[in-house]
XYZ file of C-alpha atoms in Angstrom:
333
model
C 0.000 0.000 0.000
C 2.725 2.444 0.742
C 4.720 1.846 -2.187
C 1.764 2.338 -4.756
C 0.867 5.821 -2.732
C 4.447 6.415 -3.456
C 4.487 5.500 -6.903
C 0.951 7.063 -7.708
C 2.204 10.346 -5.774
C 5.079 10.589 -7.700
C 3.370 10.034 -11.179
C 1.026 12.940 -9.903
C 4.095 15.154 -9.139
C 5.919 14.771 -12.437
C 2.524 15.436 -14.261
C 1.511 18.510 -12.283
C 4.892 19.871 -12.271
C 4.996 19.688 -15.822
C 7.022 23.096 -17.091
C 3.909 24.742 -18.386
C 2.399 24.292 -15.423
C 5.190 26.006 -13.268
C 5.365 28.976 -16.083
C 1.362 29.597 -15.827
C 1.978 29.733 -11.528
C 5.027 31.851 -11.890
C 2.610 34.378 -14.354
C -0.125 34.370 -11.663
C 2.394 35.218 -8.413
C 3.945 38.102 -10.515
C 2.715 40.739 -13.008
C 1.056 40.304 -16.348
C 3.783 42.006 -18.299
C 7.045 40.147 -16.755
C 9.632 39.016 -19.294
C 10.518 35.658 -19.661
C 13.978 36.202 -17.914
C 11.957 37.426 -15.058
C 9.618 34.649 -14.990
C 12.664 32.413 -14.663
C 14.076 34.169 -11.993
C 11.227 33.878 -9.914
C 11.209 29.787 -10.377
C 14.820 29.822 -9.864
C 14.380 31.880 -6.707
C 11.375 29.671 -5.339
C 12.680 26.272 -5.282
C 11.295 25.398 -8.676
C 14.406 24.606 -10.475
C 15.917 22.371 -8.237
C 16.394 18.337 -9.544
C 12.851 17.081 -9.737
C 13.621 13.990 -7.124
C 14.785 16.685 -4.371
C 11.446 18.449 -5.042
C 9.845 15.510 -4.675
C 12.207 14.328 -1.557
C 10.955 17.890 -0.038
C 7.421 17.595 -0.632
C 7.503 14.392 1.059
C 9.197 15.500 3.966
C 12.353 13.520 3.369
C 14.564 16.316 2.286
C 15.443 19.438 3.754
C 13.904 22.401 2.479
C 16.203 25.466 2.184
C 14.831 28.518 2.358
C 15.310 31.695 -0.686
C 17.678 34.141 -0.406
C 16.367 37.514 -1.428
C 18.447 39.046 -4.163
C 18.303 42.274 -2.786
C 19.582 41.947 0.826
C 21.519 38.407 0.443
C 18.755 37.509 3.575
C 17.029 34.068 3.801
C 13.300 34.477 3.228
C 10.213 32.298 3.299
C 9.103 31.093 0.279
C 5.637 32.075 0.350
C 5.192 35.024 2.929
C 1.706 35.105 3.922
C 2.074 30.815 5.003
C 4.351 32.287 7.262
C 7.162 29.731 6.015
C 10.404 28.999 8.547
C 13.320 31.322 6.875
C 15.433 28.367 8.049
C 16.393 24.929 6.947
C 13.480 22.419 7.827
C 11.747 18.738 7.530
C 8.541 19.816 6.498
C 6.669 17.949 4.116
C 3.525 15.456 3.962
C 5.062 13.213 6.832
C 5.222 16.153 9.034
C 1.673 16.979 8.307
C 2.904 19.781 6.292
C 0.915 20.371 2.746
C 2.460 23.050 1.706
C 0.745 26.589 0.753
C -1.971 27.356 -1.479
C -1.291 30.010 -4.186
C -4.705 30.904 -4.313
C -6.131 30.907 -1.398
C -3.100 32.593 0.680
C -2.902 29.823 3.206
C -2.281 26.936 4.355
C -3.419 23.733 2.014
C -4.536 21.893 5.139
C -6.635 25.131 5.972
C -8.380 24.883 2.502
C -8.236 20.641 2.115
C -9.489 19.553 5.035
C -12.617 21.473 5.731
C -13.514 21.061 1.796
C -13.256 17.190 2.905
C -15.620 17.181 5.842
C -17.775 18.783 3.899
C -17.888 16.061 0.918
C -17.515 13.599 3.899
C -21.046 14.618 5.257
C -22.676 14.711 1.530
C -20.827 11.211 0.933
C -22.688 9.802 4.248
C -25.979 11.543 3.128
C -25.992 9.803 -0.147
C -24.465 6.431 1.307
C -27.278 6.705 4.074
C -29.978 7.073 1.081
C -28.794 5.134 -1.684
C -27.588 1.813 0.165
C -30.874 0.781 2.231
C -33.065 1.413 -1.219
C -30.723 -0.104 -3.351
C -30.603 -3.234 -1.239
C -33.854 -3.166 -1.109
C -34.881 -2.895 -4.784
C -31.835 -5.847 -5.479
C -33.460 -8.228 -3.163
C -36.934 -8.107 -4.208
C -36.130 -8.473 -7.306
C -34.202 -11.413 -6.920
C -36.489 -13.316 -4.678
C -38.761 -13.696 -7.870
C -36.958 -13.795 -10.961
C -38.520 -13.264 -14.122
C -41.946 -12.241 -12.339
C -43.342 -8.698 -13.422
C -41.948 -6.876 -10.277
C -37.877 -7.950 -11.166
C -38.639 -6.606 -14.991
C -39.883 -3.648 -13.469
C -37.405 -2.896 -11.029
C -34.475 -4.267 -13.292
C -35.238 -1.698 -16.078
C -35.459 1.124 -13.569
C -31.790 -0.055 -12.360
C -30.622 -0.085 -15.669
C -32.099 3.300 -16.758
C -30.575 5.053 -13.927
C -27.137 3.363 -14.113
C -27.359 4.698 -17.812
C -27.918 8.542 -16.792
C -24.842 10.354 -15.450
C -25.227 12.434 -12.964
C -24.573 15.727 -14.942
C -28.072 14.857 -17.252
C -29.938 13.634 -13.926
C -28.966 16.807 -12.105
C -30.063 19.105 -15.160
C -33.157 17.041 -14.536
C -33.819 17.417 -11.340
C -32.827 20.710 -11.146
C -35.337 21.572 -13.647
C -38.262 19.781 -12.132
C -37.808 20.238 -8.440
C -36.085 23.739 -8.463
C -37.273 25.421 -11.833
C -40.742 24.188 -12.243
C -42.132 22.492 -8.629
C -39.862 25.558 -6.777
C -39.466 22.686 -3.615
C -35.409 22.474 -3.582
C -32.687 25.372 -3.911
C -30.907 24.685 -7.628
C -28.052 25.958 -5.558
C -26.106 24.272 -2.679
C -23.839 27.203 -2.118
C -25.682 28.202 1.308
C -25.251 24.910 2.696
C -21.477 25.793 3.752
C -23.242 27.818 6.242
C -26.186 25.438 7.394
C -27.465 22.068 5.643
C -31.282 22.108 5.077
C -33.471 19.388 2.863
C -34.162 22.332 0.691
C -30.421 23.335 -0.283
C -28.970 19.908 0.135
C -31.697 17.346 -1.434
C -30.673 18.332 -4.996
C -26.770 16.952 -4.594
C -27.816 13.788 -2.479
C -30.636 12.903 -5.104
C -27.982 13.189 -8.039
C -25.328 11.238 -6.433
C -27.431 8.673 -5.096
C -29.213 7.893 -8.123
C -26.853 6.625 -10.323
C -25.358 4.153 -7.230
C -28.878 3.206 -6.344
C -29.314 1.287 -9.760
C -25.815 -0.147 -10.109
C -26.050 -1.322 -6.434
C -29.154 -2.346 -7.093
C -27.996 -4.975 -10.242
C -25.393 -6.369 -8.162
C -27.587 -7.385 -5.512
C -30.230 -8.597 -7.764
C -27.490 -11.232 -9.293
C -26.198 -12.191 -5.883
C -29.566 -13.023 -4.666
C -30.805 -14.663 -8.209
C -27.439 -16.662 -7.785
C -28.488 -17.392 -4.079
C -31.592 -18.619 -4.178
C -30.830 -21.332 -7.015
C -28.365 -23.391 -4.302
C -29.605 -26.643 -3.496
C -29.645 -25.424 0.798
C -32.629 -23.036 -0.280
C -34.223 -25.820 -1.992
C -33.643 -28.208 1.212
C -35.214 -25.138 3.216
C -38.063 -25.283 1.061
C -38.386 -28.649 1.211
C -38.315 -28.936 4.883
C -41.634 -26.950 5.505
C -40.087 -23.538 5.903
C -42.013 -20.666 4.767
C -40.935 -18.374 1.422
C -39.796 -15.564 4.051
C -37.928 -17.471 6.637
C -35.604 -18.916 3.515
C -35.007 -15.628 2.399
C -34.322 -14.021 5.689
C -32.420 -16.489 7.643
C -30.395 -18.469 4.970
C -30.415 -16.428 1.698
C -29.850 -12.857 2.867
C -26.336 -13.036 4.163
C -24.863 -14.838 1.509
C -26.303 -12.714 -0.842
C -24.868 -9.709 0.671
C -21.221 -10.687 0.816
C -21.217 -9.436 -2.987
C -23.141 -6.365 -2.828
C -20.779 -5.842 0.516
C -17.973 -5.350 -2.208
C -19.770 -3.034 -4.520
C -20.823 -0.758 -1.718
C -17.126 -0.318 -0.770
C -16.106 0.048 -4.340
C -18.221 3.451 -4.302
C -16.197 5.551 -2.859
C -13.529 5.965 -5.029
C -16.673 6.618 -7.649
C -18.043 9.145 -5.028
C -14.995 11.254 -5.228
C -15.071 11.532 -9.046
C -18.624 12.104 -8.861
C -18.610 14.653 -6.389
C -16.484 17.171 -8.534
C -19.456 17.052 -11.094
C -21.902 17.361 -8.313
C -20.822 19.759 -6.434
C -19.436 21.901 -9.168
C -23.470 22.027 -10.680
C -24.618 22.687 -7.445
C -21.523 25.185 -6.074
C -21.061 22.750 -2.959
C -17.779 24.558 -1.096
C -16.715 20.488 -0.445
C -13.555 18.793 -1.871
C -14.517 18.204 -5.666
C -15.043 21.784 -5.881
C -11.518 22.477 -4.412
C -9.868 20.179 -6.728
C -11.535 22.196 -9.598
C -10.685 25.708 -8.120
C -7.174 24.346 -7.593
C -6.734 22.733 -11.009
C -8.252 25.803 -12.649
C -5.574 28.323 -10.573
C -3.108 26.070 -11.345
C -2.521 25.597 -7.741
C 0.531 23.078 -7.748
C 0.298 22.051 -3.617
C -3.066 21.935 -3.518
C -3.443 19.681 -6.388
C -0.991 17.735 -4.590
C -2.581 17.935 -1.675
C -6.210 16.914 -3.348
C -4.047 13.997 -5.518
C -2.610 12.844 -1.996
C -5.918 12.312 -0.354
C -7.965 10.552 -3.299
C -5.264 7.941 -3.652
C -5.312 7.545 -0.338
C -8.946 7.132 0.158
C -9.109 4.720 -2.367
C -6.308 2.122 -1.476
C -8.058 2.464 1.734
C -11.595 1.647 0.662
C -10.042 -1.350 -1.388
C -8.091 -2.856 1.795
C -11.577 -2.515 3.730
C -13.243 -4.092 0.932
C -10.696 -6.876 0.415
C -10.599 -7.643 4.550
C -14.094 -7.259 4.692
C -14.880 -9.589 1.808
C -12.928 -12.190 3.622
C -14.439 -12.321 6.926
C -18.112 -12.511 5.390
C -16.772 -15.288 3.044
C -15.967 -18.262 4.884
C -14.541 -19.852 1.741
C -12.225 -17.229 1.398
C -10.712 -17.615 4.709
C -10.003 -20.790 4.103
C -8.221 -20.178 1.156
């Protein structure tokens, strides 16, 4: 796990890093009309010219950073003034808890990142706490009776809202519920200052919608799959009522699967949320990474870049661990 953050972190550093990249920052921390030899300077002076590993080493928190010397006075300086930067030699990277200093925002990148993240952490639970009990729900009834008029039914729905990404369903349900109906707020901008149902219902609905039915296949299959083993037949067979089969010896094996998919969402969630919260002008972590790509905001990006991966490997151990102790087969294995 550690050495594919590394790897992926380092991939993301070469890419943002990227010399047009550092000539578009050194444009926006100096004036419009500086030459090209002035531009330069200003990398030069800054750190940005230095081998790309010892960058990297620095960022990390592996390598010591050295501070500038201003040109004028032969002093050390910070290298970004209003972070309030040590003017001395230091260990202060990632592993020190140090981001680094946002370009855009004048501050910290922890000051920025991690609020942004609670933020997309409470619409991720909202949606999780909507879309996994009614997708569960929808995948298991329409399992228990396959081919009947109730699994076509529900299976088509699954499919149809699998098949609409949440950019078209949020125009959607913008336009009904906001536009036309006038129940929701088409904006979610206010909610940075207090969550309601009627600024916050538009961003859950769009996110959750598109899970719902994908969940809601997966679960479907597991159960179909389920309730064709010869134990559910010997249930049957034994005098135990349609319900009691499903409940007591169907339903937890045909949730170890859907267990999987579930985890599997969050790394979709975070790509998701930088549509949905961009539409809807959520202040949460997509709409950081956005604001931070568009500045051309090199440590936040690296920042943002450092928490997805991180999220994700950690969604996939949980998922992998978690698979196994629901599987018995597995264990043994």
């Amino acid at each position: 796990m550690v050495l594919t953050m590394l790897c992926l972190t380092l991939v993301v550093f070469f890419l943002i890093n990227l010399e047009p990249n550092l000539k578009k920052l050194a444009i926006s921390q100096t004036e419009m009309r500086t030459t090209a030899e002035q531009l330069e300077s200003w990398l030069q002076r800054n750190g940005y010219r230095q081998n790309f590993f010892i960058r990297y080493g620095q960022w990390l928190g592996v390598v010591q950073k050295q501070p500038n010397i201003d040109p004028a006075t032969g002093q050390a300086v910070p290298r970004f003034r209003f972070c309030n930067e040590p003017a001395v030699p230091t260990y202060s990277g990632v592993l020190q808890g140090d981001f680094g200093c946002s370009t855009k925002f004048k501050t910290k990148v922890s000051t920025k990142l991690f609020p942004a993240l609670g933020s997309t952490g409470i619409l991720m639970f909202w949606v999780l706490v909507t879309m996994v009990p009614i997708s569960l729900l929808i995948g298991i009834l329409a399992g228990m009776r396959e081919g009947s008029r109730t699994d076509r039914t529900l299976s088509v729905a699954s499919i149809a809202t699998t098949a609409t990404p949440e950019y078209v369903s949020g125009v959607i349900f913008t336009v009904i519920f906001a536009s036309w109906l006038g129940w929701l707020n088409g904006s979610a901008a206010s909610a940075s200052q207090g969550i309601t149902f009627y600024n916050f219902t538009l961003p859950v609905m769009t996110l959750a919608i598109y899970g719902i039915g994908y969940i809601a296949r997966m679960t479907r299959a597991s159960m179909v799959e389920v309730m064709t083993q010869q134990y559910i037949r010997t249930a049957r067979l034994k005098g135990l009522s349609f319900g009691n089969v499903v409940v007591k010896h169907a339903l937890r094996n045909a949730l170890i699967a859907p267990f999987t998919v579930i985890m599997l969402q969050f790394p979709w969630l975070l790509t998701g949320v930088v549509i949905v919260e961009v539409m809807f002008r959520y202040q949460g972590f997509g709409y950081t990474l956005v604001e931070a790509a568009g500045n051309n905001d090199i440590d936040l990006l690296l920042g943002c870049s450092l928490v997805s991966v991180f999220i994700v490997l950690i969604t996939q151990l949980i998922s992998d661990v978690g698979y196994a102790y629901l599987n018995p087969r597995i264990r043994v294995q």
